[in-house]
Coordinates of C-alpha atoms in Angstrom, one line a residue:
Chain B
X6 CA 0.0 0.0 0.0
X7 CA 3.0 2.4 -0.3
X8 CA 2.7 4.9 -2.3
X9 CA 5.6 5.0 -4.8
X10 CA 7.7 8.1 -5.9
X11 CA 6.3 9.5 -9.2
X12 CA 1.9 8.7 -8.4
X13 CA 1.7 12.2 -6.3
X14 CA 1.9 15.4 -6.2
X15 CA 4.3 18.1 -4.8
X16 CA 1.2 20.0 -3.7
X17 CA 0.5 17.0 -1.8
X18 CA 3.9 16.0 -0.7
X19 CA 5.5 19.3 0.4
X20 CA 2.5 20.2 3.1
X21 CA 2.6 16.4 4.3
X22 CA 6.4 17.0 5.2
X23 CA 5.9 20.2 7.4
X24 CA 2.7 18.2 9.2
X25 CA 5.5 15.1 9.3
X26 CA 8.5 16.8 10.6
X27 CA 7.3 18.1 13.8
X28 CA 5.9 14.9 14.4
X29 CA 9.1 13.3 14.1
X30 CA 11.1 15.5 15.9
X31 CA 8.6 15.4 19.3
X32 CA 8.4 11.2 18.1
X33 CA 12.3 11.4 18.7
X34 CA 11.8 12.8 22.3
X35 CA 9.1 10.4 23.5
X36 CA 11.7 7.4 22.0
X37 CA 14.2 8.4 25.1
X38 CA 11.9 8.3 27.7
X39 CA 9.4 5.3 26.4
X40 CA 12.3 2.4 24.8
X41 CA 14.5 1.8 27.9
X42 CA 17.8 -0.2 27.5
X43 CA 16.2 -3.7 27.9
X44 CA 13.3 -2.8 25.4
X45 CA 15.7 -1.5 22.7
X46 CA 16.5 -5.2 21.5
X47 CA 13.0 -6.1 20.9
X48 CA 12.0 -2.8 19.7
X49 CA 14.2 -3.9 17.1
X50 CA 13.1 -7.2 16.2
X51 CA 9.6 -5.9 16.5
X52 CA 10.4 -3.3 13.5
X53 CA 11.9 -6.3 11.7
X54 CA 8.8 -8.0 11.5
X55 CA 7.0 -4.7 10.7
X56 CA 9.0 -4.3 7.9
X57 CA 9.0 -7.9 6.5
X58 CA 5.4 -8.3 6.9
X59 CA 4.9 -4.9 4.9
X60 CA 7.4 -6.1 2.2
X61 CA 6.3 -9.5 1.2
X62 CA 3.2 -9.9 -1.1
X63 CA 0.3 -12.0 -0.8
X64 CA -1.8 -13.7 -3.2
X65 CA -5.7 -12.1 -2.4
X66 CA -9.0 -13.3 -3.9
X67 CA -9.7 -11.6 -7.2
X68 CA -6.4 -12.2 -8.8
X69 CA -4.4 -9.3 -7.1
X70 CA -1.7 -9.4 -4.0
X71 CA -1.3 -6.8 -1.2
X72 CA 1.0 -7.0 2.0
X73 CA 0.1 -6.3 5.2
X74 CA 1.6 -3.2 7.5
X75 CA 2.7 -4.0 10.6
X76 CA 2.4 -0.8 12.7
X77 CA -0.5 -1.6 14.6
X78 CA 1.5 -4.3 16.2
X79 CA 4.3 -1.8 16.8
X80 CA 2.0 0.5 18.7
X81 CA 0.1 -1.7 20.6
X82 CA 3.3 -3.0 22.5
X83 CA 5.3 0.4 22.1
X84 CA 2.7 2.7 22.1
X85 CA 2.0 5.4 18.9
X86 CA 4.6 7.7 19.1
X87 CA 7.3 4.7 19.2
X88 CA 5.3 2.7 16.8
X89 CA 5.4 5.9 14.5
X90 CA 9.1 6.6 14.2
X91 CA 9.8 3.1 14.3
X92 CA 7.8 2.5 11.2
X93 CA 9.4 5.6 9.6
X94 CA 12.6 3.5 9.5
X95 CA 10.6 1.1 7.7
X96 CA 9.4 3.1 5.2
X97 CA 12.7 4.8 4.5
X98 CA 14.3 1.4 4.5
X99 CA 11.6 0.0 1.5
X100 CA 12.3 3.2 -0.4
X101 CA 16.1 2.6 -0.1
X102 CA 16.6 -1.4 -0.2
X103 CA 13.5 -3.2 -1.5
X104 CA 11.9 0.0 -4.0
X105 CA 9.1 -0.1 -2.2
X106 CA 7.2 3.8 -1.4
X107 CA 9.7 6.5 -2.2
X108 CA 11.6 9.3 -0.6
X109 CA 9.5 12.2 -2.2
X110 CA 6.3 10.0 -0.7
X111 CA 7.8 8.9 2.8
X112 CA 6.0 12.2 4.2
X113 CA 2.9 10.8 2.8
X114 CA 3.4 7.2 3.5
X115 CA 4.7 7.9 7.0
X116 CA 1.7 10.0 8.1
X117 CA -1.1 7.8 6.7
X118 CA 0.7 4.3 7.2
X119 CA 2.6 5.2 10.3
X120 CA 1.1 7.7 12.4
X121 CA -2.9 7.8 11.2
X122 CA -2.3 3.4 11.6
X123 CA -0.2 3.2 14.8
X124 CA -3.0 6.0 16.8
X125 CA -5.8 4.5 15.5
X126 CA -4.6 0.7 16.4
X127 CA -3.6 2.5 19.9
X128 CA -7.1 4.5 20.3
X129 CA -9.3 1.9 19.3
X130 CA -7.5 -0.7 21.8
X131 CA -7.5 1.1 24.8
X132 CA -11.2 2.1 24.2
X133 CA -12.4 -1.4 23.9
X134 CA -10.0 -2.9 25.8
X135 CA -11.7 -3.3 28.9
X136 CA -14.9 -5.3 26.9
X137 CA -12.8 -7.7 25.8
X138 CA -9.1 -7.6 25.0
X139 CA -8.3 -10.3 22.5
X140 CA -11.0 -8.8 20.2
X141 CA -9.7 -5.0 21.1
X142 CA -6.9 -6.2 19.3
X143 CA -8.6 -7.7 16.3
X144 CA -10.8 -4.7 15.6
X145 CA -8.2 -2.0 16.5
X146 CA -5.6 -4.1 13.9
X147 CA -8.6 -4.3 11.4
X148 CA -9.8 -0.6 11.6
X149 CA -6.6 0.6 11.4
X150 CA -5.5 -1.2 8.6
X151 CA -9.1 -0.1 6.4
X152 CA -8.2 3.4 8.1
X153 CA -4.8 3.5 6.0
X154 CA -6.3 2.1 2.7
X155 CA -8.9 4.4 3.0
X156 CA -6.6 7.4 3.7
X157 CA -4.3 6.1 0.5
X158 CA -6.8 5.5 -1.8
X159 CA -8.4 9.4 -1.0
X160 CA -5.0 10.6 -1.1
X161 CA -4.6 9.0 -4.5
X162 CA -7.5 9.7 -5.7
X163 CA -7.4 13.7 -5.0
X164 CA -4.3 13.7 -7.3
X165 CA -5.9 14.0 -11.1
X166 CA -8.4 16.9 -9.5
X167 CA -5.0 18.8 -8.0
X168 CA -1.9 18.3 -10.9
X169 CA -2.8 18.5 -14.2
X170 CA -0.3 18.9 -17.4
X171 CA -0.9 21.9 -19.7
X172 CA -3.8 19.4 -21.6
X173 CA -5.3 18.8 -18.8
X174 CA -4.3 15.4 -18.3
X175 CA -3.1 14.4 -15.2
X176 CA 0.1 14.8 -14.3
X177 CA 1.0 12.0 -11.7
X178 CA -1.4 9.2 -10.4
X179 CA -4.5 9.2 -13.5
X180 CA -7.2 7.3 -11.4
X181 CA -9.7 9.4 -9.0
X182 CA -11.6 7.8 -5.9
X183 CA -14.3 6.4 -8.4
X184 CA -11.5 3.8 -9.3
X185 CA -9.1 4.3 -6.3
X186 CA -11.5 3.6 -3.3
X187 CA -12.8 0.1 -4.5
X188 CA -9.5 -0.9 -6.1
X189 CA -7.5 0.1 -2.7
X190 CA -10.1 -0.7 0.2
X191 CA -11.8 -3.9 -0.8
X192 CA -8.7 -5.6 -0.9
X193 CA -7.5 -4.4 2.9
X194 CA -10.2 -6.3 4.0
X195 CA -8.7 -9.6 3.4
X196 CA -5.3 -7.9 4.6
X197 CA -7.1 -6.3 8.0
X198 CA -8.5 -9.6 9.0
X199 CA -5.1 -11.4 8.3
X200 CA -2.8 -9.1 9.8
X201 CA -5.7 -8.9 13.2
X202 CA -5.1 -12.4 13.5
X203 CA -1.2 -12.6 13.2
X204 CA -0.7 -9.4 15.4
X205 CA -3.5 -10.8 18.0
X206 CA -0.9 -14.0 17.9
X207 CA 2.3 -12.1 18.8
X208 CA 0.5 -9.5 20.9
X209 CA -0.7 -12.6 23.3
X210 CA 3.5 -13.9 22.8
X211 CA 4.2 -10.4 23.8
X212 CA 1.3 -10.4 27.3
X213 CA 3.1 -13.8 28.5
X214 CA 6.7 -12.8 28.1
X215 CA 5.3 -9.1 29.4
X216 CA 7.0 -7.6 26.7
X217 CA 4.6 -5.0 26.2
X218 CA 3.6 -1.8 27.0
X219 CA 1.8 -1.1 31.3
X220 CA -2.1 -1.7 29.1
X221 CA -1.3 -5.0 28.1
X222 CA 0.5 -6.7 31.5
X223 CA -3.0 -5.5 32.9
X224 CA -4.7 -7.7 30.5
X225 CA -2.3 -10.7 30.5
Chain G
X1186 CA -3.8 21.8 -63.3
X1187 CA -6.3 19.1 -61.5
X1188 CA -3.6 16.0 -63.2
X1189 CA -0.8 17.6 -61.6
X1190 CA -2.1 18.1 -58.0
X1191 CA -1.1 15.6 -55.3
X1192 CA -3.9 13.5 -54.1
X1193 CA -6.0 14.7 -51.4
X1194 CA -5.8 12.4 -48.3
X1195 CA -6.5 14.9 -45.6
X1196 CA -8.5 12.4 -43.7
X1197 CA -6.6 9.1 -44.3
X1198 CA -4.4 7.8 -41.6
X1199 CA -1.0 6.7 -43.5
X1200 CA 1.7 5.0 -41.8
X1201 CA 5.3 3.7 -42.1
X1202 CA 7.5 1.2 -40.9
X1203 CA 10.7 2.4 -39.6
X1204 CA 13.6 0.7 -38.1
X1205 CA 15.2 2.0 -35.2
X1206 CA 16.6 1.7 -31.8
X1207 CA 14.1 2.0 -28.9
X1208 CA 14.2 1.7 -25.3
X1209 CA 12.7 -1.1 -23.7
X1210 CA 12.0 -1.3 -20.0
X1211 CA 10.4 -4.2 -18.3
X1212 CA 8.2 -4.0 -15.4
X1213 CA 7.4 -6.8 -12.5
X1214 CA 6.4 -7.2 -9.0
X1215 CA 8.2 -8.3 -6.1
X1216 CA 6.7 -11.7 -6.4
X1217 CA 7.7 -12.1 -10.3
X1218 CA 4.1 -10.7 -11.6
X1219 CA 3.6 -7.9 -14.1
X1220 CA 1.6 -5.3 -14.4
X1221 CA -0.1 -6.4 -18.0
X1222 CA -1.9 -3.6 -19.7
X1223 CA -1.6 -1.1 -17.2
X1224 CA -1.2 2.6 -17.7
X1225 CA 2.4 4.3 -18.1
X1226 CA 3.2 8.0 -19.2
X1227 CA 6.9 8.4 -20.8
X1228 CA 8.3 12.0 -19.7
X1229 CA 11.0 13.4 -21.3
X1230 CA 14.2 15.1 -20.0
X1231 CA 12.4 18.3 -18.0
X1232 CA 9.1 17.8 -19.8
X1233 CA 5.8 18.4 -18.1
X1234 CA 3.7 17.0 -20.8
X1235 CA 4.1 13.2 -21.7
X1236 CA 6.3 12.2 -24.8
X1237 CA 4.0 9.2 -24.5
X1238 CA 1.6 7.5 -23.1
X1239 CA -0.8 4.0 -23.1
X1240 CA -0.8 0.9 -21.9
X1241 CA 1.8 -1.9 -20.8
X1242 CA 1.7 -4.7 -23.2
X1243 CA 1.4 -8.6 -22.6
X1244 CA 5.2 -9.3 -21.6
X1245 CA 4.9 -6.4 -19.1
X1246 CA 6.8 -3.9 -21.2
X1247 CA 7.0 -0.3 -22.4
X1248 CA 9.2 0.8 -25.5
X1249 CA 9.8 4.2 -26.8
X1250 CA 12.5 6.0 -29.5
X1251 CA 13.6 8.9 -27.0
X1252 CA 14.6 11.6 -29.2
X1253 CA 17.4 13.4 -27.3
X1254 CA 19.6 13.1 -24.2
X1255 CA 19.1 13.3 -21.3
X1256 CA 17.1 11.4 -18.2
X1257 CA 13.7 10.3 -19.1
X1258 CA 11.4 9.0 -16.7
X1259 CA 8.4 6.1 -17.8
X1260 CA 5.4 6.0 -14.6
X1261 CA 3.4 3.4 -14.3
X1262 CA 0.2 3.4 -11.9
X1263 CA -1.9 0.5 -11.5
X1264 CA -5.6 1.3 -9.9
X1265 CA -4.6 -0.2 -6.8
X1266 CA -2.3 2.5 -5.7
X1267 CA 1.0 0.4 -6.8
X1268 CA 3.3 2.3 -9.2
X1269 CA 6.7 2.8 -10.4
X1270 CA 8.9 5.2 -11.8
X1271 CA 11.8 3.8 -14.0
X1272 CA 14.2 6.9 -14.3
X1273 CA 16.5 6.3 -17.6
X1274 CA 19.8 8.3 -18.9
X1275 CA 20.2 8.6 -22.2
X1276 CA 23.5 9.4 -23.7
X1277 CA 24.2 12.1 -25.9
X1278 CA 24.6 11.1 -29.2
X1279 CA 23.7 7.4 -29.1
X1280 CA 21.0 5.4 -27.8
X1281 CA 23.0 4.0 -24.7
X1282 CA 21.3 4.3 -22.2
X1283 CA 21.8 3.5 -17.7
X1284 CA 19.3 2.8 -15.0
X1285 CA 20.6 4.9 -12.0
X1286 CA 17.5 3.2 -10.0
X1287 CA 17.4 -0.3 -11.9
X1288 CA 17.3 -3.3 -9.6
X1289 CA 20.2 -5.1 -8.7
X1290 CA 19.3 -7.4 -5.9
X1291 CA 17.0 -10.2 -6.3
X1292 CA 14.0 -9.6 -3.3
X1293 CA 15.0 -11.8 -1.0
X1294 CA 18.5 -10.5 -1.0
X1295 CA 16.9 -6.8 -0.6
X1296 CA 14.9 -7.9 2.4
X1297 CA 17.7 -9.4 3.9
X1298 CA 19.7 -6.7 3.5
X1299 CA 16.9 -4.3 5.0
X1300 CA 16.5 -6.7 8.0
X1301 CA 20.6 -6.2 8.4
X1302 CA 20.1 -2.1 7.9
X1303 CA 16.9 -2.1 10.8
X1304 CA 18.9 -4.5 13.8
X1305 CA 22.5 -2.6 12.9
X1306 CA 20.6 0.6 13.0
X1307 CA 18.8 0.0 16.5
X1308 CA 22.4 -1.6 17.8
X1309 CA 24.1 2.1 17.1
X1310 CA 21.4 3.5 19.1
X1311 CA 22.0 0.7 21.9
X1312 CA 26.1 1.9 21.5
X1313 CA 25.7 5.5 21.7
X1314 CA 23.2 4.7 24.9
X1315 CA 25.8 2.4 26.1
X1316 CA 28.6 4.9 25.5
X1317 CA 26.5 8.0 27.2
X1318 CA 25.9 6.3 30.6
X1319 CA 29.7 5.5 30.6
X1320 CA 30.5 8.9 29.8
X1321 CA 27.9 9.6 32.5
X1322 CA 29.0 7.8 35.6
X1323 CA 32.6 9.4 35.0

């Protein structure tokens, strides 16, 4: 679901980096205080899987292939702000290594994958958390990941409306929200419930070894 | 006057074949698949306006006959948000042309090596931690 260099717009890119570096920069000061020494090593591994799971693709019904994104997991056991800059590394990582996203889209990709995914994963956990855990992890992995799509595929989809060539054609990504919101969404359905599962697995790894963040050892 | 005039053929659509070089850039996914028949735009060196534009063809491929030096870029957006953007120098004076951005790394090579970047990235963080409470205690 990364957007690639080339499909957007400056107009879209440029005011996504001033929102994104601030939120970087005070991301970089909650790291300090909230990944301790003895949490560093697993924050690490943890980002691993984050950005294997977001780099290999899956077969889905209908003949296409996604990947799933990983940053809910993050933040549930490291918390949104941690999950956020950790993810960032992921993204610049695929841009650099596997050609996967972009640099002039990691503003974009980082805000709507990263932060918009990890708070909504964290939010939506801790608000149904104390109904029933296990599925405050399923439905805060699944809305987060339709949240994303959803935020891609109108981000996409603005682009023909806002950067046209001198004929009017568009200029970067040719498909608006007519095309963009089916062909992005629908799919992140299968992804959502597969990725709810696999992070509900590793979250519960994470309870018993009490890996994770104070929210979770109360639930363990 | 009427014998001698060319023949009118204002509305018929002529052609002819040429022979020349063309660049020819192939397309895939991670996983080996191709994004058959999907839309691409060829830009030329600086130009805002596409040199060309259509539609992949069966073997995943775009061609095009750049016409001067310089670095041309060929986008390709699929519907589902996936997209690529092959940036291609093109020599003056011949038709050589160098991928600056081409792959060289099968995938699971890549990911490896991404995988090596995250944990060596995290253990310099763990170092300069390491090295800052030495520093600390004196």
């Amino acid at each position: 679901m990364h957007i690639p260099d080339g499909l957007i717009s400056p107009q879209t890119y440029l005011p996504a980096l001033v929102l994104a570096v601030p939120l970087w920069w005070w991301a970089g000061r909650r790291f300090t205080a909230a990944v301790g020494d003895e949490a560093l090593p697993r924050l690490a591994v943890f980002t691993a899987l984050a950005f294997l799971l977001s780099s290999l693709m899956l077969p889905l019904p209908g003949g296409t292939s996604g990947h799933a994104i990983g940053v809910a997991l993050l933040a549930l056991v490291f918390g949104p702000w941690v999950a956020f800059l950790a993810y960032t590394l992921v993204l610049v990582l695929q841009a650099l290594v596997t050609g996967a996203g972009g640099i002039t889209a990691l503003p974009v990709n980082a805000l709507v994958l990263g932060f918009v995914g990890a708070w909504a994963a964290w939010l939506l956990f801790h608000s149904l958390r104390r109904v029933q855990p296990a599925f405050a992890v399923l439905a805060a992995v699944f809305v987060s990941v339709l949240l994303s799509a959803l935020l891609v595929a109108l981000v996409l989809g603005l682009q023909p409306w806002i950067a046209r060539a001198p004929d009017g054609s568009p200029r970067f990504f040719p498909f608006d929200w007519s095309v963009t919101l089916p062909a992005i969404v629908l799919p992140h359905v299968f992804i959502g419930l597969g990725e709810a599962v696999l992070t509900l697995l590793v979250w519960r790894h994470a309870c018993r070894r009490r890996w994770a963040s104070v929210a979770c050892e109360r639930e363990a | 006057m009427s014998i001698l005039a060319p023949p009118a053929s204002g509305h018929a659509l002529l052609h002819q074949v040429l022979e020349g070089d063309a660049v020819l850039v192939r397309f895939h996914f991670s996983d080996g698949d191709r994004p058959y028949f999907e839309t691409y735009q060829v830009l030329g060196p600086d130009d805002a306006r596409p040199f060309q534009t259509g539609r992949i063809n069966a073997l995943g491929e775009v061609s095009f006959r750049p016409n001067r030096p310089g670095r041309w870029k060929v986008i390709v957006a699929t519907e589902d948000g996936h997209g690529a953007e092959a940036r291609i120098d093109v020599d003056p004076g011949s038709l050589a042309v160098a991928d600056p951005g081409g792959a060289g790394l099968a995938q699971a090579a890549r990911l490896s090596a991404g995988v090596g970047y995250l944990l060596g990235a995290f253990g310099i963080v763990a170092l300069w931690r390491l090295q800052r409470a030495r520093r600390s205690r004196g």
